[in-house]
Short mmCIF file of C-alpha atoms in Angstrom, two decimals:
data_model
loop_
_atom_site.label_atom_id
_atom_site.label_comp_id
_atom_site.label_asym_id
_atom_site.label_seq_id
_atom_site.Cartn_x
_atom_site.Cartn_y
_atom_site.Cartn_z
CA MET A 1 113.11 247.95 -215.65
CA GLY A 2 113.11 248.10 -211.83
CA SER A 3 115.88 251.26 -211.74
CA MET A 4 113.06 253.24 -213.41
CA SER A 5 110.95 253.05 -210.73
CA ALA A 6 112.67 255.28 -209.03
CA ARG A 7 112.32 258.16 -210.97
CA THR A 8 108.43 258.54 -209.53
CA PRO A 9 107.88 261.83 -208.09
CA SER A 10 107.21 261.10 -205.15
CA ALA A 11 110.40 258.61 -204.81
CA ALA A 12 112.25 261.93 -205.88
CA THR A 13 111.34 264.41 -203.16
CA PRO A 14 113.64 263.31 -200.48
CA ASP A 15 115.99 263.34 -202.63
CA ALA A 16 115.31 267.35 -203.14
CA THR A 17 115.43 267.61 -199.73
CA ALA A 18 118.73 265.23 -198.86
CA LYS A 19 121.12 266.40 -196.71
CA ALA A 20 124.64 268.24 -198.59
CA PRO A 21 127.33 266.22 -197.85
CA HIS A 22 129.52 266.27 -194.28
CA ARG A 23 132.69 268.25 -195.14
CA SER A 24 136.14 268.89 -192.37
CA GLY A 25 139.65 269.14 -193.05
CA PHE A 26 142.68 271.98 -192.57
CA ALA A 27 142.88 275.26 -192.79
CA CYS A 28 145.94 277.73 -192.03
CA PHE A 29 146.65 281.08 -191.58
CA VAL A 30 149.58 282.72 -192.83
CA GLY A 31 150.58 286.41 -192.30
CA ARG A 32 153.44 288.15 -191.26
CA PRO A 33 153.40 288.66 -187.57
CA ASN A 34 150.90 290.18 -185.89
CA ALA A 35 148.05 289.70 -188.53
CA GLY A 36 145.66 289.04 -186.33
CA LYS A 37 146.41 285.37 -187.06
CA SER A 38 145.72 283.60 -183.19
CA THR A 39 142.67 285.71 -182.11
CA LEU A 40 140.84 284.88 -185.44
CA THR A 41 141.68 280.69 -185.14
CA ASN A 42 140.18 282.19 -181.34
CA ALA A 43 136.88 284.15 -182.61
CA LEU A 44 136.09 281.38 -185.24
CA VAL A 45 136.45 278.53 -182.21
CA GLY A 46 134.44 280.99 -179.31
CA GLN A 47 137.21 280.00 -177.10
CA LYS A 48 140.73 280.91 -176.32
CA VAL A 49 143.02 278.11 -177.56
CA ALA A 50 145.92 279.68 -179.86
CA ILE A 51 147.74 282.04 -177.25
CA THR A 52 147.63 285.25 -177.67
CA SER A 53 149.77 288.39 -177.10
CA ASN A 54 150.12 292.11 -178.65
CA ARG A 55 153.86 291.37 -179.17
CA PRO A 56 154.21 289.15 -183.08
CA GLN A 57 155.93 285.70 -182.78
CA THR A 58 154.37 284.56 -180.25
CA THR A 59 153.17 281.33 -182.06
CA ARG A 60 155.43 278.57 -182.03
CA HIS A 61 153.57 274.90 -182.12
CA SER A 62 150.57 274.14 -184.56
CA VAL A 63 147.47 274.89 -182.85
CA ARG A 64 144.62 273.70 -183.77
CA GLY A 65 141.31 275.27 -183.07
CA ILE A 66 138.38 273.11 -184.13
CA VAL A 67 135.52 274.77 -185.92
CA HIS A 68 132.10 272.25 -185.26
CA ARG A 69 129.28 272.93 -187.54
CA PRO A 70 126.51 270.33 -187.61
CA ASP A 71 127.71 269.79 -192.00
CA ALA A 72 131.35 270.17 -191.63
CA GLN A 73 134.62 270.23 -189.16
CA LEU A 74 136.57 272.83 -189.69
CA ILE A 75 140.53 272.51 -188.43
CA LEU A 76 142.52 275.34 -188.12
CA VAL A 77 146.26 274.60 -188.59
CA ASP A 78 148.38 278.01 -186.21
CA THR A 79 151.09 278.07 -187.69
CA PRO A 80 154.26 280.16 -186.42
CA GLY A 81 154.44 283.74 -188.94
CA LEU A 82 157.05 283.33 -191.89
CA HIS A 83 159.85 285.76 -191.91
CA LYS A 84 163.41 285.58 -192.97
CA PRO A 85 164.96 284.11 -190.57
CA ARG A 86 167.54 285.60 -188.54
CA THR A 87 168.48 282.55 -186.26
CA LEU A 88 168.48 279.04 -186.16
CA LEU A 89 165.01 278.82 -184.07
CA GLY A 90 163.99 281.59 -187.05
CA GLU A 91 164.59 278.85 -189.93
CA ARG A 92 162.99 276.13 -188.04
CA LEU A 93 159.69 278.19 -187.99
CA ASN A 94 159.87 279.12 -191.48
CA ASP A 95 160.46 275.06 -192.55
CA VAL A 96 157.48 274.09 -190.00
CA VAL A 97 155.26 276.77 -191.93
CA ARG A 98 156.08 275.55 -195.70
CA THR A 99 155.57 271.34 -194.54
CA THR A 100 151.97 272.86 -193.12
CA TRP A 101 151.07 274.41 -196.19
CA ALA A 102 151.70 271.89 -198.15
CA GLU A 103 148.95 269.80 -196.14
CA VAL A 104 145.99 271.43 -195.82
CA ASP A 105 143.17 272.26 -197.62
CA ILE A 106 142.72 275.91 -197.61
CA ILE A 107 145.40 278.92 -197.01
CA GLY A 108 143.60 282.05 -195.70
CA PHE A 109 146.32 285.10 -195.57
CA CYS A 110 145.71 287.26 -193.13
CA LEU A 111 146.74 291.09 -193.89
CA PRO A 112 145.92 294.38 -191.25
CA ALA A 113 143.72 296.93 -192.86
CA ASP A 114 145.46 299.19 -190.75
CA GLN A 115 149.02 298.60 -192.27
CA LYS A 116 150.28 298.48 -195.83
CA LEU A 117 151.15 295.72 -197.89
CA GLY A 118 154.81 295.70 -197.75
CA PRO A 119 158.04 293.83 -198.22
CA GLY A 120 156.95 291.03 -195.95
CA ASP A 121 153.65 290.50 -197.00
CA THR A 122 154.95 290.16 -200.71
CA TYR A 123 157.50 288.04 -199.48
CA ILE A 124 154.61 285.23 -198.63
CA ALA A 125 152.45 286.19 -201.31
CA ARG A 126 155.34 285.08 -203.63
CA GLU A 127 155.60 281.48 -201.65
CA LEU A 128 151.86 281.07 -201.92
CA ALA A 129 151.98 281.92 -205.19
CA GLY A 130 154.41 279.00 -205.92
CA ILE A 131 151.27 276.41 -203.71
CA LYS A 132 149.79 275.68 -206.68
CA LYS A 133 146.43 273.35 -205.82
CA THR A 134 145.70 274.52 -202.38
CA PRO A 135 142.61 277.53 -202.80
CA LYS A 136 144.00 280.58 -200.88
CA VAL A 137 141.13 283.41 -199.50
CA ALA A 138 142.93 286.52 -198.17
CA ILE A 139 141.51 287.66 -195.21
CA VAL A 140 142.03 291.73 -194.16
CA THR A 141 142.06 291.50 -190.43
CA LYS A 142 141.67 294.09 -187.56
CA THR A 143 138.94 296.44 -189.81
CA ASP A 144 137.76 297.83 -186.45
CA LEU A 145 140.93 299.90 -186.77
CA VAL A 146 139.86 301.74 -190.13
CA ASP A 147 137.63 303.84 -191.90
CA SER A 148 135.47 302.15 -194.77
CA LYS A 149 137.69 304.41 -197.12
CA GLN A 150 141.28 302.31 -195.88
CA LEU A 151 139.16 299.20 -195.89
CA ALA A 152 138.17 299.25 -199.34
CA ALA A 153 142.03 300.77 -200.61
CA GLN A 154 143.28 298.11 -198.59
CA LEU A 155 140.42 295.51 -200.02
CA ILE A 156 141.82 296.87 -203.51
CA ALA A 157 145.78 296.80 -202.67
CA VAL A 158 145.18 292.60 -202.06
CA ASP A 159 143.19 292.37 -204.76
CA ARG A 160 146.18 294.29 -207.02
CA ILE A 161 148.83 292.23 -205.69
CA GLY A 162 147.27 288.90 -206.11
CA ARG A 163 147.23 289.68 -209.37
CA GLU A 164 150.50 290.93 -210.15
CA LEU A 165 151.74 287.56 -208.70
CA GLY A 166 149.58 285.27 -210.84
CA LEU A 167 148.20 284.44 -206.90
CA GLU A 168 144.21 283.38 -207.63
CA TRP A 169 142.09 284.68 -204.74
CA ALA A 170 139.15 281.95 -203.41
CA GLU A 171 137.92 284.68 -201.51
CA ILE A 172 138.70 287.98 -200.45
CA VAL A 173 137.07 288.82 -196.70
CA PRO A 174 137.48 291.86 -194.30
CA VAL A 175 136.72 290.92 -190.83
CA SER A 176 136.90 291.66 -186.94
CA ALA A 177 138.37 289.55 -184.81
CA VAL A 178 137.53 291.51 -181.70
CA GLY A 179 134.39 293.52 -183.12
CA GLY A 180 133.01 290.07 -183.88
CA GLU A 181 132.12 291.39 -187.77
CA GLN A 182 131.84 288.65 -190.27
CA VAL A 183 134.04 285.83 -188.85
CA THR A 184 130.63 283.36 -188.73
CA LEU A 185 130.98 284.89 -192.93
CA LEU A 186 134.03 283.69 -193.32
CA ALA A 187 133.77 280.35 -191.61
CA ASP A 188 130.65 280.21 -194.49
CA LEU A 189 132.97 281.03 -197.33
CA LEU A 190 135.83 278.38 -195.86
CA ILE A 191 133.41 275.51 -195.39
CA PRO A 192 132.54 274.75 -199.11
CA LEU A 193 136.04 274.94 -200.24
CA LEU A 194 137.00 271.61 -197.74
CA PRO A 195 137.07 268.43 -199.10
CA GLU A 196 133.90 266.29 -198.25
CA GLY A 197 134.63 263.59 -195.46
CA PRO A 198 133.61 262.92 -192.08
CA GLN A 199 134.06 264.09 -188.53
CA LEU A 200 137.73 263.97 -187.66
CA TYR A 201 137.40 264.94 -183.97
CA ALA A 202 134.79 264.63 -181.17
CA GLU A 203 131.91 267.26 -181.11
CA GLY A 204 133.94 268.54 -177.79
CA ASP A 205 137.25 268.64 -178.91
CA LEU A 206 138.11 272.34 -179.39
CA THR A 207 141.91 271.81 -180.02
CA ASP A 208 143.88 268.05 -180.46
CA GLU A 209 147.07 270.04 -178.86
CA PRO A 210 148.23 267.29 -175.69
CA GLU A 211 147.25 269.45 -172.44
CA GLN A 212 151.05 270.68 -171.88
CA VAL A 213 151.69 271.85 -174.64
CA MET A 214 148.65 274.22 -174.48
CA VAL A 215 149.60 275.04 -169.90
CA ALA A 216 152.82 275.70 -171.27
CA GLU A 217 151.38 278.24 -173.80
CA LEU A 218 149.47 280.04 -170.95
CA ILE A 219 152.09 280.30 -168.69
CA ARG A 220 154.38 281.91 -171.89
CA GLU A 221 151.72 283.75 -172.43
CA ALA A 222 151.41 285.45 -168.55
CA ALA A 223 154.92 285.78 -168.77
CA LEU A 224 155.33 287.85 -172.22
CA GLU A 225 152.39 289.58 -170.71
CA GLY A 226 154.74 292.57 -169.11
CA VAL A 227 157.96 292.16 -170.61
CA ARG A 228 157.46 294.78 -172.71
CA ASP A 229 160.53 295.00 -174.97
CA GLU A 230 163.06 292.87 -172.78
CA LEU A 231 162.40 289.55 -173.33
CA PRO A 232 160.66 289.75 -177.26
CA HIS A 233 161.37 285.78 -178.10
CA SER A 234 163.90 284.04 -175.52
CA ILE A 235 161.17 282.48 -173.01
CA ALA A 236 160.56 278.90 -173.49
CA VAL A 237 157.87 277.04 -171.22
CA VAL A 238 158.25 273.33 -170.41
CA VAL A 239 155.96 271.54 -168.30
CA GLU A 240 157.73 268.61 -166.43
CA GLU A 241 154.67 266.65 -164.80
CA MET A 242 150.85 267.87 -164.07
CA ILE A 243 149.80 264.99 -161.35
CA PRO A 244 146.61 265.01 -159.30
CA ARG A 245 147.10 265.37 -156.13
CA GLU A 246 147.04 262.05 -153.47
CA GLY A 247 144.76 261.84 -151.13
CA ARG A 248 142.59 264.01 -151.86
CA PRO A 249 138.67 263.66 -151.90
CA ALA A 250 136.95 262.92 -155.18
CA ASP A 251 134.62 265.94 -154.73
CA LYS A 252 138.00 268.60 -154.33
CA PRO A 253 140.54 267.06 -156.79
CA LEU A 254 143.76 268.66 -157.84
CA LEU A 255 146.11 268.84 -159.97
CA ASP A 256 149.83 269.53 -158.82
CA ILE A 257 151.79 271.62 -162.03
CA HIS A 258 155.61 272.02 -162.11
CA ALA A 259 156.91 273.99 -164.72
CA ASN A 260 160.51 275.51 -165.81
CA LEU A 261 160.05 279.60 -167.77
CA TYR A 262 163.48 279.60 -169.68
CA ILE A 263 165.25 281.82 -170.47
CA GLU A 264 168.90 282.59 -172.45
CA ARG A 265 170.70 284.73 -170.18
CA PRO A 266 170.90 284.80 -166.16
CA SER A 267 170.57 288.84 -166.68
CA GLN A 268 167.59 288.02 -167.51
CA LYS A 269 166.38 286.12 -164.35
CA GLY A 270 165.30 289.60 -162.18
CA ILE A 271 163.18 290.25 -165.38
CA ILE A 272 160.78 287.63 -164.91
CA ILE A 273 161.43 287.06 -161.65
CA GLY A 274 160.64 291.21 -160.72
CA PRO A 275 161.21 292.83 -157.31
CA LYS A 276 160.61 290.25 -154.54
CA GLY A 277 159.94 288.09 -156.58
CA ALA A 278 156.57 289.71 -157.57
CA ARG A 279 156.24 289.57 -161.28
CA LEU A 280 157.02 285.62 -161.26
CA LYS A 281 153.72 285.73 -158.67
CA GLU A 282 151.69 287.47 -160.72
CA VAL A 283 152.69 284.87 -163.79
CA GLY A 284 151.83 282.08 -161.51
CA THR A 285 148.45 283.74 -160.70
CA LYS A 286 147.44 285.01 -164.39
CA SER A 287 148.86 281.59 -166.03
CA ARG A 288 146.40 279.59 -163.07
CA HIS A 289 143.44 281.42 -163.50
CA GLN A 290 143.98 280.31 -167.32
CA ILE A 291 144.94 276.80 -166.68
CA GLU A 292 142.08 275.97 -164.21
CA ALA A 293 139.79 277.52 -166.96
CA LEU A 294 141.08 274.97 -169.63
CA LEU A 295 141.32 272.02 -167.54
CA GLY A 296 137.81 272.71 -165.40
CA THR A 297 139.66 271.38 -162.64
CA PRO A 298 142.35 273.45 -159.53
CA VAL A 299 145.48 273.68 -160.40
CA PHE A 300 148.79 274.12 -157.76
CA LEU A 301 151.25 275.42 -160.30
CA ASP A 302 154.77 275.52 -159.21
CA LEU A 303 156.97 277.65 -161.14
CA HIS A 304 160.64 277.74 -161.77
CA VAL A 305 163.25 280.30 -163.63
CA LYS A 306 166.32 278.37 -165.06
CA VAL A 307 168.75 279.36 -167.68
CA ALA A 308 169.36 278.04 -170.89
CA LYS A 309 171.96 280.04 -172.66
CA ASP A 310 171.42 281.03 -176.67
CA TRP A 311 168.35 278.16 -176.17
CA GLN A 312 167.50 279.98 -179.65
CA ARG A 313 170.87 278.63 -181.37
CA ASP A 314 171.53 275.36 -179.92
CA PRO A 315 170.35 272.59 -181.97
CA LYS A 316 170.89 270.99 -178.69
CA GLN A 317 168.40 272.79 -176.36
CA LEU A 318 166.09 273.85 -179.08
CA ARG A 319 165.24 269.43 -178.82
CA LYS A 320 164.62 269.45 -175.28
CA LEU A 321 162.81 272.45 -175.46
CA GLY A 322 160.43 270.52 -178.11
CA PHE A 323 161.17 272.58 -181.19
#
């Protein structure tokens, strides 16, 4: 009988206002290279965590960004773009993608608004259709680059490809990460798709990538910046060590970072170093500022360019460089 008394109106009111359960889980964005996945991750997290470059195929590591909300925690796993592999590295990257898809709670498929759906998108959509349990959200990115008519046409095309392949979209959401349009709405739509669960990361965490990996990514991004077409992905960066400089006063710390920039062929060395070392110096300055912002401490960056012959095709080198 005692349990019945809990049904009296006065006792029931707190229930009405009871907090919704906390949700937490993982989402990954997929899409062909350059579909805006990293930029979207950064916009959602509100801080630069995944490297963005206007060159496709630059994200290698599953950099995770974390969206903290009072009622939820959304952890973003940024996988490399899935593409038809041409090299051993390409195959490795595709394996990473498929493993990631199998482990996340939500898959967001990024499709740029300004490009017609192509065979690359169909290839990914077909793969996604094979993953039954995970909810899939179609995210039409870069909406700032099109007018409303083009956007409507793209949304219809996305809906159609889902129907044709038997792929059920949990949501179809247009966003512009650059313009900040609908980014919050996207998070609002993703969160209810997450399982109930506690916070998985401390409040201040934005990413769980080891700092060394993030530092390497920032250097790599700076190095890729100016070499448009010459070295699309034949650059790998390994941070050998990060050590606080000894004998510095506590209020003036300095972090020594020693890093190697690996290229595939001796002929590429000149491209990276530039006339009289100007190019490499620029890479050093640019990445140093970003590393200092990331780590919140002054940095001395020691950067060397080394040749690792044809590393993209050599399993031993790939392992050494962290793939």
